[in-house]
Short mmCIF file of C-alpha atoms and ligand atoms in Angstrom, two decimals:
data_model
loop_
_atom_site.label_atom_id
_atom_site.label_comp_id
_atom_site.label_asym_id
_atom_site.label_seq_id
_atom_site.Cartn_x
_atom_site.Cartn_y
_atom_site.Cartn_z
CA UNK A 1 -16.90 -9.88 64.76
CA UNK A 2 -19.83 -7.99 62.51
CA UNK A 3 -19.97 -7.62 58.81
CA UNK A 4 -18.03 -3.88 58.97
CA UNK A 5 -15.42 -5.38 61.15
CA UNK A 6 -15.36 -8.50 59.40
CA UNK A 7 -14.42 -6.28 55.92
CA UNK A 8 -11.95 -4.17 57.37
CA UNK A 9 -9.79 -7.00 58.28
CA UNK A 10 -10.08 -8.63 55.37
CA UNK A 11 -9.09 -5.24 53.81
CA UNK A 12 -6.43 -4.51 55.62
CA UNK A 13 -4.58 -7.96 55.96
CA UNK A 14 -5.21 -7.77 51.57
CA UNK A 15 -2.07 -4.91 52.23
CA UNK A 16 0.39 -7.43 53.24
CA UNK A 17 -0.07 -8.58 49.73
CA UNK A 18 1.48 -5.56 48.23
CA UNK A 19 5.47 -5.71 48.74
CA UNK A 20 5.22 -1.99 46.83
CA UNK A 21 2.61 -0.49 50.07
CA UNK A 22 5.61 -0.16 52.18
CA UNK A 23 7.14 2.58 50.10
CA UNK A 24 8.58 5.52 51.75
CA UNK A 25 9.54 8.91 50.58
CA UNK A 26 12.01 11.03 53.27
CA UNK A 27 12.35 8.69 55.50
CA UNK A 28 8.31 9.06 56.41
CA UNK A 29 5.68 7.07 54.67
CA UNK A 30 3.97 6.99 51.21
CA UNK A 31 0.26 7.22 50.37
CA UNK A 32 -0.05 5.78 47.65
CA UNK A 33 -3.66 7.66 45.71
CA UNK A 34 -2.73 7.78 41.97
CA UNK A 35 -4.49 4.25 41.84
CA UNK A 36 -6.92 5.64 39.00
CA UNK A 37 -3.73 5.54 36.95
CA UNK A 38 -2.71 2.60 37.71
CA UNK A 39 -2.37 0.40 40.96
CA UNK A 40 0.23 -2.24 42.13
CA UNK A 41 0.92 -5.52 42.59
CA UNK A 42 0.94 -8.39 44.94
CA UNK A 43 3.71 -11.30 45.66
CA UNK A 44 1.05 -13.38 43.42
CA UNK A 45 2.31 -11.35 40.12
CA UNK A 46 5.40 -10.63 40.62
CA UNK A 47 5.97 -14.84 41.87
CA UNK A 48 3.96 -15.47 38.62
CA UNK A 49 5.98 -13.40 35.84
CA UNK A 50 9.26 -15.37 38.05
CA UNK A 51 7.96 -18.70 37.68
CA UNK A 52 7.55 -18.08 33.92
CA UNK A 53 10.53 -16.80 33.57
CA UNK A 54 11.57 -19.91 34.90
CA UNK A 55 9.58 -22.38 33.18
CA UNK A 56 7.13 -21.23 30.15
CA UNK A 57 8.95 -18.55 28.36
CA UNK A 58 8.63 -19.71 24.61
CA UNK A 59 6.78 -18.66 21.23
CA UNK A 60 3.74 -19.58 20.20
CA UNK A 61 3.52 -22.24 17.20
CA UNK A 62 5.96 -25.74 18.33
CA UNK A 63 4.63 -29.05 19.86
CA UNK A 64 7.32 -28.94 22.34
CA UNK A 65 6.33 -28.86 26.02
CA UNK A 66 7.65 -25.39 26.74
CA UNK A 67 4.96 -24.01 24.63
CA UNK A 68 2.29 -26.21 24.86
CA UNK A 69 2.42 -25.43 28.90
CA UNK A 70 3.09 -21.48 28.02
CA UNK A 71 -0.13 -21.12 25.15
CA UNK A 72 -2.47 -23.70 27.98
CA UNK A 73 -1.62 -20.64 30.68
CA UNK A 74 -2.84 -18.11 27.81
CA UNK A 75 -6.14 -20.18 27.85
CA UNK A 76 -6.13 -20.19 31.11
CA UNK A 77 -5.87 -16.57 31.57
CA UNK A 78 -8.34 -15.75 29.46
CA UNK A 79 -10.71 -18.16 30.89
CA UNK A 80 -10.31 -16.24 34.64
CA UNK A 81 -10.14 -12.82 32.57
CA UNK A 82 -14.18 -14.05 31.26
CA UNK A 83 -14.96 -14.70 35.20
CA UNK A 84 -13.91 -11.41 35.94
CA UNK A 85 -16.03 -9.89 34.12
CA UNK A 86 -19.05 -12.26 33.17
CA UNK A 87 -18.27 -13.35 30.55
CA UNK A 88 -19.31 -16.68 28.55
CA UNK A 89 -16.22 -17.99 27.97
CA UNK A 90 -12.28 -17.98 27.41
CA UNK A 91 -13.52 -17.07 23.02
CA UNK A 92 -14.92 -13.43 24.02
CA UNK A 93 -11.69 -12.59 25.90
CA UNK A 94 -8.72 -11.54 23.67
CA UNK A 95 -4.91 -10.36 25.55
CA UNK A 96 -3.15 -7.14 24.21
CA UNK A 97 -1.18 -4.21 24.94
CA UNK A 98 -4.06 -2.10 26.37
CA UNK A 99 -7.32 -0.33 26.56
CA UNK A 100 -6.82 2.26 24.71
CA UNK A 101 -5.18 -0.30 21.86
CA UNK A 102 -8.78 -2.27 21.98
CA UNK A 103 -10.39 0.58 21.14
CA UNK A 104 -8.76 1.84 18.29
CA UNK A 105 -9.08 -1.83 17.05
CA UNK A 106 -12.65 -1.97 17.63
CA UNK A 107 -12.38 1.17 15.61
CA UNK A 108 -11.31 0.37 13.06
CA UNK A 109 -13.31 -2.97 12.69
CA UNK A 110 -16.50 -2.23 13.53
CA UNK A 111 -15.97 0.78 11.46
CA UNK A 112 -15.75 -1.16 8.05
CA UNK A 113 -19.14 -1.97 8.39
CA UNK A 114 -19.87 2.15 8.57
CA UNK A 115 -20.67 4.04 5.96
CA UNK A 116 -20.95 7.70 4.62
CA UNK A 117 -23.47 10.03 6.80
CA UNK A 118 -23.65 7.15 9.84
CA UNK A 119 -23.97 8.34 12.79
CA UNK A 120 -21.72 7.44 16.46
CA UNK A 121 -22.63 8.79 19.69
CA UNK A 122 -19.60 9.33 22.08
CA UNK A 123 -19.93 10.52 25.39
CA UNK A 124 -18.66 13.56 27.40
CA UNK A 125 -17.97 11.26 30.29
CA UNK A 126 -15.51 9.76 29.16
CA UNK A 127 -11.62 9.12 28.70
CA UNK A 128 -10.18 10.01 25.39
CA UNK A 129 -9.16 6.89 25.20
CA UNK A 130 -13.05 5.88 23.58
CA UNK A 131 -13.39 9.15 22.48
CA UNK A 132 -10.13 9.45 19.82
CA UNK A 133 -10.43 6.13 17.86
CA UNK A 134 -14.09 7.37 16.63
CA UNK A 135 -13.55 10.93 16.15
CA UNK A 136 -11.13 9.33 13.78
CA UNK A 137 -14.04 8.27 12.01
CA UNK A 138 -15.14 11.33 10.76
CA UNK A 139 -12.46 11.56 7.69
CA UNK A 140 -14.50 9.32 6.20
CA UNK A 141 -17.78 11.53 6.47
CA UNK A 142 -19.58 9.34 9.47
CA UNK A 143 -20.64 11.77 11.95
CA UNK A 144 -19.44 11.83 15.89
CA UNK A 145 -22.22 13.28 17.99
CA UNK A 146 -20.74 13.86 22.29
CA UNK A 147 -23.61 12.65 24.35
CA UNK A 148 -23.96 15.89 27.29
CA UNK A 149 -23.96 15.66 30.45
CA UNK A 150 -25.37 17.83 33.28
CA UNK A 151 -23.58 20.63 34.99
CA UNK A 152 -21.99 17.33 38.29
CA UNK A 153 -21.29 15.24 35.44
CA UNK A 154 -23.52 12.96 35.28
CA UNK A 155 -24.82 11.67 31.76
CA UNK A 156 -27.81 13.76 30.45
CA UNK A 157 -30.83 10.36 29.18
CA UNK A 158 -32.62 12.84 27.73
CA UNK A 159 -30.10 13.86 25.73
CA UNK A 160 -28.66 10.38 24.83
CA UNK A 161 -33.14 10.01 23.52
CA UNK A 162 -32.30 12.96 20.91
CA UNK A 163 -29.22 11.11 20.19
CA UNK A 164 -30.81 7.85 19.88
CA UNK A 165 -33.52 8.85 17.65
CA UNK A 166 -30.88 9.58 14.83
CA UNK A 167 -30.61 5.56 14.24
CA UNK A 168 -26.87 6.01 15.31
CA UNK A 169 -25.06 2.75 14.78
CA UNK A 170 -22.23 3.08 17.80
CA UNK A 171 -22.46 3.73 21.16
CA UNK A 172 -19.39 4.12 23.22
CA UNK A 173 -19.61 4.74 26.66
CA UNK A 174 -17.73 4.48 29.88
CA UNK A 175 -18.76 2.25 32.76
CA UNK A 176 -17.15 4.42 35.38
CA UNK A 177 -15.83 8.03 35.03
CA UNK A 178 -12.33 7.68 36.23
CA UNK A 179 -12.70 11.63 36.79
CA UNK A 180 -15.33 11.67 39.40
CA UNK A 181 -15.91 7.77 40.00
CA UNK A 182 -19.46 8.01 38.89
CA UNK A 183 -20.48 5.04 38.15
CA UNK A 184 -22.64 4.46 35.30
CA UNK A 185 -26.32 2.70 34.58
CA UNK A 186 -24.57 0.09 32.01
CA UNK A 187 -27.78 -1.29 31.82
CA UNK A 188 -30.02 1.52 30.62
CA UNK A 189 -27.19 2.63 28.31
CA UNK A 190 -27.16 -0.37 26.38
CA UNK A 191 -30.32 -1.25 26.29
CA UNK A 192 -31.62 1.85 25.17
CA UNK A 193 -28.83 1.50 22.83
CA UNK A 194 -30.26 -1.88 20.86
CA UNK A 195 -34.12 -1.17 20.99
CA UNK A 196 -33.04 1.57 18.79
CA UNK A 197 -30.36 -1.14 16.86
CA UNK A 198 -26.91 0.47 18.09
CA UNK A 199 -24.32 -1.93 19.71
CA UNK A 200 -22.45 -0.82 22.72
CA UNK A 201 -18.45 -0.17 23.51
CA UNK A 202 -18.05 0.14 27.21
CA UNK A 203 -14.93 1.16 28.39
CA UNK A 204 -14.91 -0.79 31.62
CA UNK A 205 -11.16 0.24 32.64
CA UNK A 206 -12.52 2.27 36.15
CA UNK A 207 -15.02 0.39 37.47
CA UNK A 208 -13.90 -3.27 36.41
CA UNK A 209 -11.16 -1.86 40.01
CA UNK A 210 -13.32 -1.51 42.25
CA UNK A 211 -17.06 -3.24 41.32
CA UNK A 212 -18.74 -6.67 40.29
CA UNK A 213 -18.45 -6.57 36.45
CA UNK A 214 -21.49 -8.26 34.62
CA UNK A 215 -20.89 -7.59 30.84
CA UNK A 216 -23.60 -10.50 30.04
CA UNK A 217 -26.08 -9.11 32.22
CA UNK A 218 -25.10 -5.30 31.00
CA UNK A 219 -25.34 -5.85 27.76
CA UNK A 220 -22.64 -5.00 26.58
CA UNK A 221 -21.35 -5.92 23.01
CA UNK A 222 -17.74 -5.29 23.39
CA UNK A 223 -15.63 -4.20 26.31
CA UNK A 224 -11.96 -2.80 26.69
CA UNK A 225 -9.93 -3.53 30.61
CA UNK A 226 -6.75 -2.18 31.64
CA UNK A 227 -5.09 -5.30 33.31
CA UNK A 228 -2.64 -2.90 35.38
CA UNK A 229 -5.84 -1.26 37.34
CA UNK A 230 -7.18 -4.68 38.01
CA UNK A 231 -3.32 -5.30 40.30
CA UNK A 232 -2.07 -6.63 37.25
CA UNK A 233 1.15 -5.88 34.84
CA UNK A 234 0.92 -2.99 32.05
CA UNK A 235 -1.28 -4.68 29.30
CA UNK A 236 -4.98 -4.69 28.90
CA UNK A 237 -7.59 -7.35 27.42
CA UNK A 238 -11.15 -6.97 25.36
CA UNK A 239 -14.21 -8.35 24.90
CA UNK A 240 -16.39 -9.08 22.39
CA UNK A 241 -19.30 -11.08 22.55
CA UNK A 242 -19.26 -13.64 20.31
CA UNK A 243 -22.66 -13.43 18.70
CA UNK A 244 -22.43 -10.04 17.58
CA UNK A 245 -18.12 -10.27 16.11
CA UNK A 246 -20.06 -13.23 13.91
CA UNK A 247 -22.25 -11.07 12.54
CA UNK A 248 -20.29 -8.48 11.37
CA UNK A 249 -19.78 -7.69 7.98
CA UNK A 250 -16.17 -6.41 7.07
CA UNK A 251 -14.44 -8.72 10.11
CA UNK A 252 -11.87 -10.88 8.56
CA UNK A 253 -11.16 -13.08 11.81
CA UNK A 254 -7.49 -13.57 11.99
CA UNK A 255 -7.75 -17.96 12.20
CA UNK A 256 -5.43 -18.24 9.37
CA UNK A 257 -3.28 -16.64 10.72
CA UNK A 258 -2.79 -18.05 14.42
CA UNK A 259 -4.93 -20.76 15.31
CA UNK A 260 -4.64 -19.84 18.68
CA UNK A 261 -5.18 -16.61 18.77
CA UNK A 262 -8.54 -15.19 19.22
CA UNK A 263 -10.23 -12.25 16.92
CA UNK A 264 -8.05 -9.21 18.68
CA UNK A 265 -4.40 -11.28 19.88
CA UNK A 266 -2.94 -11.54 16.42
CA UNK A 267 1.30 -11.65 16.40
CA UNK A 268 2.98 -12.19 19.47
CA UNK A 269 1.83 -11.50 22.92
CA UNK A 270 3.55 -10.11 26.38
CA UNK A 271 3.30 -13.70 27.23
CA UNK A 272 5.08 -12.89 31.15
CA UNK A 273 2.38 -9.80 31.41
CA UNK A 274 -0.52 -12.18 30.87
CA UNK A 275 0.88 -14.85 33.45
CA UNK A 276 1.47 -12.05 35.66
CA UNK A 277 -2.32 -11.38 34.78
CA UNK A 278 -2.73 -14.87 35.96
CA UNK A 279 -1.04 -14.34 39.78
CA UNK A 280 -3.55 -10.54 40.00
CA UNK A 281 -6.06 -13.09 39.46
CA UNK A 282 -5.25 -15.49 42.28
CA UNK A 283 -5.03 -12.72 44.09
CA UNK A 284 -7.74 -11.75 44.44
CA UNK A 285 -9.40 -15.62 44.84
CA UNK A 286 -6.81 -15.40 47.81
CA UNK A 287 -8.76 -11.94 49.19
CA UNK A 288 -12.53 -14.16 49.24
CA UNK A 289 -11.11 -16.92 51.19
CA UNK A 290 -10.03 -14.24 53.55
CA UNK A 291 -13.09 -12.58 53.33
CA UNK A 292 -15.48 -15.98 53.46
CA UNK A 293 -12.83 -16.97 55.98
CA UNK A 294 -13.57 -13.55 58.62
CA UNK A 295 -17.39 -14.13 58.18
CA UNK A 296 -18.73 -12.66 55.49
CA UNK A 297 -20.81 -13.92 52.28
CA UNK A 298 -21.44 -14.05 49.48
CA UNK A 299 -25.23 -15.13 49.49
CA UNK A 300 -27.98 -13.11 48.19
CA UNK A 301 -25.74 -11.80 45.99
CA UNK A 302 -26.29 -12.15 42.02
CA UNK A 303 -22.90 -14.36 42.72
CA UNK A 304 -24.23 -16.93 45.31
CA UNK A 305 -25.46 -18.91 41.94
CA UNK A 306 -22.23 -18.58 39.43
CA UNK A 307 -19.30 -20.90 38.98
CA UNK A 308 -16.84 -21.96 41.48
CA UNK A 309 -14.23 -19.34 39.92
CA UNK A 310 -16.08 -16.97 38.77
CA UNK A 311 -17.75 -17.29 42.54
CA UNK A 312 -13.65 -17.04 43.86
CA UNK A 313 -12.68 -14.35 41.56
CA UNK A 314 -15.30 -11.97 41.20
CA UNK A 315 -16.72 -11.97 44.66
CA UNK A 316 -13.44 -10.51 46.13
CA UNK A 317 -14.71 -7.61 44.27
CA UNK A 318 -18.10 -7.18 45.89
CA UNK A 319 -17.10 -7.66 48.99
CA UNK A 320 -13.87 -5.04 48.10
CA UNK A 321 -16.99 -2.79 46.23
CA UNK A 322 -18.64 -3.17 50.50
CA UNK A 323 -15.67 -1.65 51.43
CA UNK A 324 -14.36 0.61 49.32
CA UNK A 325 -17.78 2.23 50.52
CA UNK A 326 -17.00 2.68 54.14
CA UNK A 327 -13.87 4.91 52.98
CA UNK A 328 -16.15 6.91 50.79
CA UNK A 329 -18.14 7.65 53.29
CA UNK A 330 -14.95 8.56 55.60
CA UNK A 331 -13.60 10.54 53.28
CA UNK A 332 -16.20 12.60 51.88
CA UNK A 333 -17.16 13.34 55.39
CA UNK A 334 -13.48 14.88 55.81
CA UNK A 335 -13.05 16.43 52.86
CA UNK A 336 -16.70 18.09 54.09
CA UNK A 337 -14.53 20.01 56.52
CA UNK A 338 -11.95 21.98 54.42
CA UNK A 339 -12.68 25.27 53.58
CA UNK A 340 -13.00 26.20 49.44
CA UNK A 341 -12.85 22.60 48.49
CA UNK A 342 -15.10 22.20 45.20
CA UNK A 343 -16.11 18.09 44.45
CA UNK A 344 -16.92 17.61 41.16
CA UNK A 345 -19.24 14.28 40.67
CA UNK A 346 -21.92 12.72 43.18
CA UNK A 347 -21.81 14.34 46.95
CA UNK A 348 -21.82 12.33 50.06
CA UNK A 349 -25.90 11.28 50.16
CA UNK A 350 -25.37 9.44 47.11
CA UNK A 351 -22.25 8.49 47.71
CA UNK A 352 -23.58 4.80 46.35
CA UNK A 353 -23.41 5.89 43.11
CA UNK A 354 -20.01 6.78 43.25
CA UNK A 355 -16.30 4.67 43.37
CA UNK A 356 -13.83 6.11 45.70
CA UNK A 357 -12.23 8.01 43.59
CA UNK A 358 -12.55 12.15 44.40
CA UNK A 359 -10.90 14.94 42.15
CA UNK A 360 -11.93 18.21 43.24
CA UNK A 361 -9.96 21.53 44.48
CA UNK A 362 -9.31 24.37 46.66
CA UNK A 363 -11.06 28.44 45.92
CA UNK A 364 -7.88 30.17 45.70
CA UNK A 365 -5.12 28.07 45.10
CA UNK A 366 -3.91 26.98 42.10
CA UNK A 367 -5.08 23.37 41.12
CA UNK A 368 -0.95 21.93 40.34
CA UNK A 369 0.80 24.58 43.36
CA UNK A 370 -1.77 22.49 45.80
CA UNK A 371 -0.02 18.92 43.70
CA UNK A 372 3.14 19.26 43.62
CA UNK A 373 3.10 20.35 48.29
CA UNK A 374 1.64 17.83 48.65
CA UNK A 375 3.70 14.98 46.55
CA UNK A 376 6.08 17.08 48.18
CA UNK A 377 4.87 15.57 51.67
CA UNK A 378 4.72 12.16 50.29
CA UNK A 379 1.45 12.13 48.97
CA UNK A 380 1.46 9.82 45.38
CA UNK A 381 -1.59 11.64 44.22
CA UNK A 382 -2.02 13.43 40.13
CA UNK A 383 -3.09 16.61 38.84
CA UNK A 384 -4.64 17.65 35.82
CA UNK A 385 -7.71 16.14 33.67
CA UNK A 386 -6.42 12.66 33.60
CA UNK A 387 -7.72 12.82 30.27
CA UNK A 388 -11.71 12.86 31.00
CA UNK A 389 -10.79 15.78 28.81
CA UNK A 390 -14.27 17.25 27.30
CA UNK A 391 -15.83 16.60 31.26
CA UNK A 392 -13.34 18.24 33.34
CA UNK A 393 -13.41 20.88 30.93
CA UNK A 394 -17.44 20.93 31.81
CA UNK A 395 -16.74 21.00 35.55
CA UNK A 396 -13.78 22.24 36.84
CA UNK A 397 -13.94 25.90 34.17
CA UNK A 398 -12.54 28.39 37.07
CA UNK A 399 -8.94 25.89 37.20
CA UNK A 400 -8.78 25.45 33.82
CA UNK A 401 -10.27 22.16 33.05
CA UNK A 402 -7.94 20.38 36.48
CA UNK A 403 -8.41 18.83 39.13
CA UNK A 404 -6.59 17.05 42.38
CA UNK A 405 -6.64 13.30 41.98
CA UNK A 406 -7.50 10.64 45.37
CA UNK A 407 -8.21 8.00 43.66
CA UNK A 408 -8.34 4.83 46.17
CA UNK A 409 -8.49 0.65 46.00
CA UNK A 410 -9.38 -1.69 48.29
CA UNK A 411 -5.66 -2.00 49.68
CA UNK A 412 -5.71 2.01 51.08
CA UNK A 413 -7.17 2.28 54.69
CA UNK A 414 -8.89 5.10 56.55
CA UNK A 415 -5.83 5.39 58.75
CA UNK A 416 -4.63 6.79 55.15
CA UNK A 417 -7.46 8.91 54.83
CA UNK A 418 -7.38 10.90 58.10
CA UNK A 419 -3.47 10.66 57.82
CA UNK A 420 -4.20 12.14 54.17
CA UNK A 421 -6.12 15.25 55.85
CA UNK A 422 -3.64 16.17 59.02
CA UNK A 423 -1.43 16.80 55.55
CA UNK A 424 -3.83 18.27 53.60
CA UNK A 425 -4.59 21.18 56.46
CA UNK A 426 -0.38 21.63 57.65
CA UNK A 427 -0.17 21.74 53.37
CA UNK A 428 -2.99 24.75 53.46
CA UNK A 429 -1.70 26.21 56.17
CA UNK A 430 1.61 27.15 54.63
CA UNK A 431 0.02 27.72 50.92
CA UNK A 432 -2.26 30.30 52.27
CA UNK A 433 0.32 31.45 54.45
CA UNK A 434 2.73 31.99 51.61
CA UNK A 435 -0.75 33.20 49.05
CA UNK A 436 -0.97 35.99 52.27
CA UNK A 437 2.66 37.21 51.73
C1 PLP B 1 -11.95 5.19 32.21
C2 PLP B 1 -10.09 4.94 31.70
N1 PLP B 1 -10.34 4.93 30.12
C3 PLP B 1 -9.47 4.57 29.70
C4 PLP B 1 -8.03 4.59 30.41
C5 PLP B 1 -6.33 4.14 29.07
O1 PLP B 1 -6.32 2.93 29.66
P1 PLP B 1 -5.27 2.56 29.14
O2 PLP B 1 -3.71 2.64 29.33
O3 PLP B 1 -5.10 0.25 29.42
O4 PLP B 1 -5.34 1.54 27.32
C6 PLP B 1 -8.01 4.86 31.46
C7 PLP B 1 -6.76 5.41 32.20
O5 PLP B 1 -6.66 5.71 32.84
C8 PLP B 1 -8.70 5.18 31.98
O6 PLP B 1 -8.91 5.21 33.25
#
């Protein structure tokens, strides 16, 4: 078996861990292509949540066994999140409601150290989750600048240099676009930001369901993630580089209130969700074992020298990315055959700079009309701007800033892509007939 076959074997088998991927609609199997909005969960997650309710359902702050176990489980979960994203350890992780909430918390707390006339940079490529919280600071006389993208949706680094000359205090930037799937060079963003004296708040939400994340190597100061996009429950977690946190002047740590809570983790948490998150990390561990069992190896990758848990968890994302590149190439080759297609973001020739997230329109067909027809044919894919509002306004002008998004992850298959294009062909024929009547 060569590597390509081993990847295919590993990830076609990965589907079997997800009971919900067998769903059907109107008697036909559903194609679940809305993964950028949120992924499905494996049996590992379902089992973990059930196990929590049976054995560890408790509140914080007592010394009896059920509570102690629950609290230990939360620390264990934080450590697994740290291993997933390459943080130093569990003290740099906090669980919470979702990524948006973390960006609001970051803006609130970092904002305490800002003064009227200070500058912040946000990007035109970002989801509004990492835009709005910073815009709110303009009410206090803080200047928020939009870092522009070019006509393909790529961040314009010449413009970045100009903005850095203003000596901004904070750069809020996404690791990958949820609209075009473009991967941003986070290392370059942070290096330039740090040289100019700015902190970086990264949106790791999209990248984390596809790539091996390494917050330390990338040098980000703050970051937020959505666990429900990493095959887990509806929650999020934040990363804060410990050194940066302790240097914040206005920072008031909640240690006195909640002994067990780290920085942003205040009040009661979603314990069952946190436990489910452990299940999603068990799933990734299983995937790495499956991949290695099929002859794949992490030798020669930066993960090879990591601790065993990081290797097991993040290793799955390394293999997933390799497999997703096959899906991307296949999808883009098929898409190129569709008449009138307008794809946003990186082209087939630049496929190694993107995720398998494809936003496009078909000339002459209204986006929602196409989306509804596909939904009706059992394809669960989204139309709109996916809250990448500025980016889609810039890229999809003739379509009112809207597009159809097909977002795949590692449990999708080449067979599903082929089925999608067969259905798309039929739908387009019907729509064209309808349009021309
Ligand atoms: C890039 C990106 N950032 C942030 C978010 C918001 O995440 P959450 O729902 O966890 O707040 C999303 C959700 O789609 C996203 O795609």
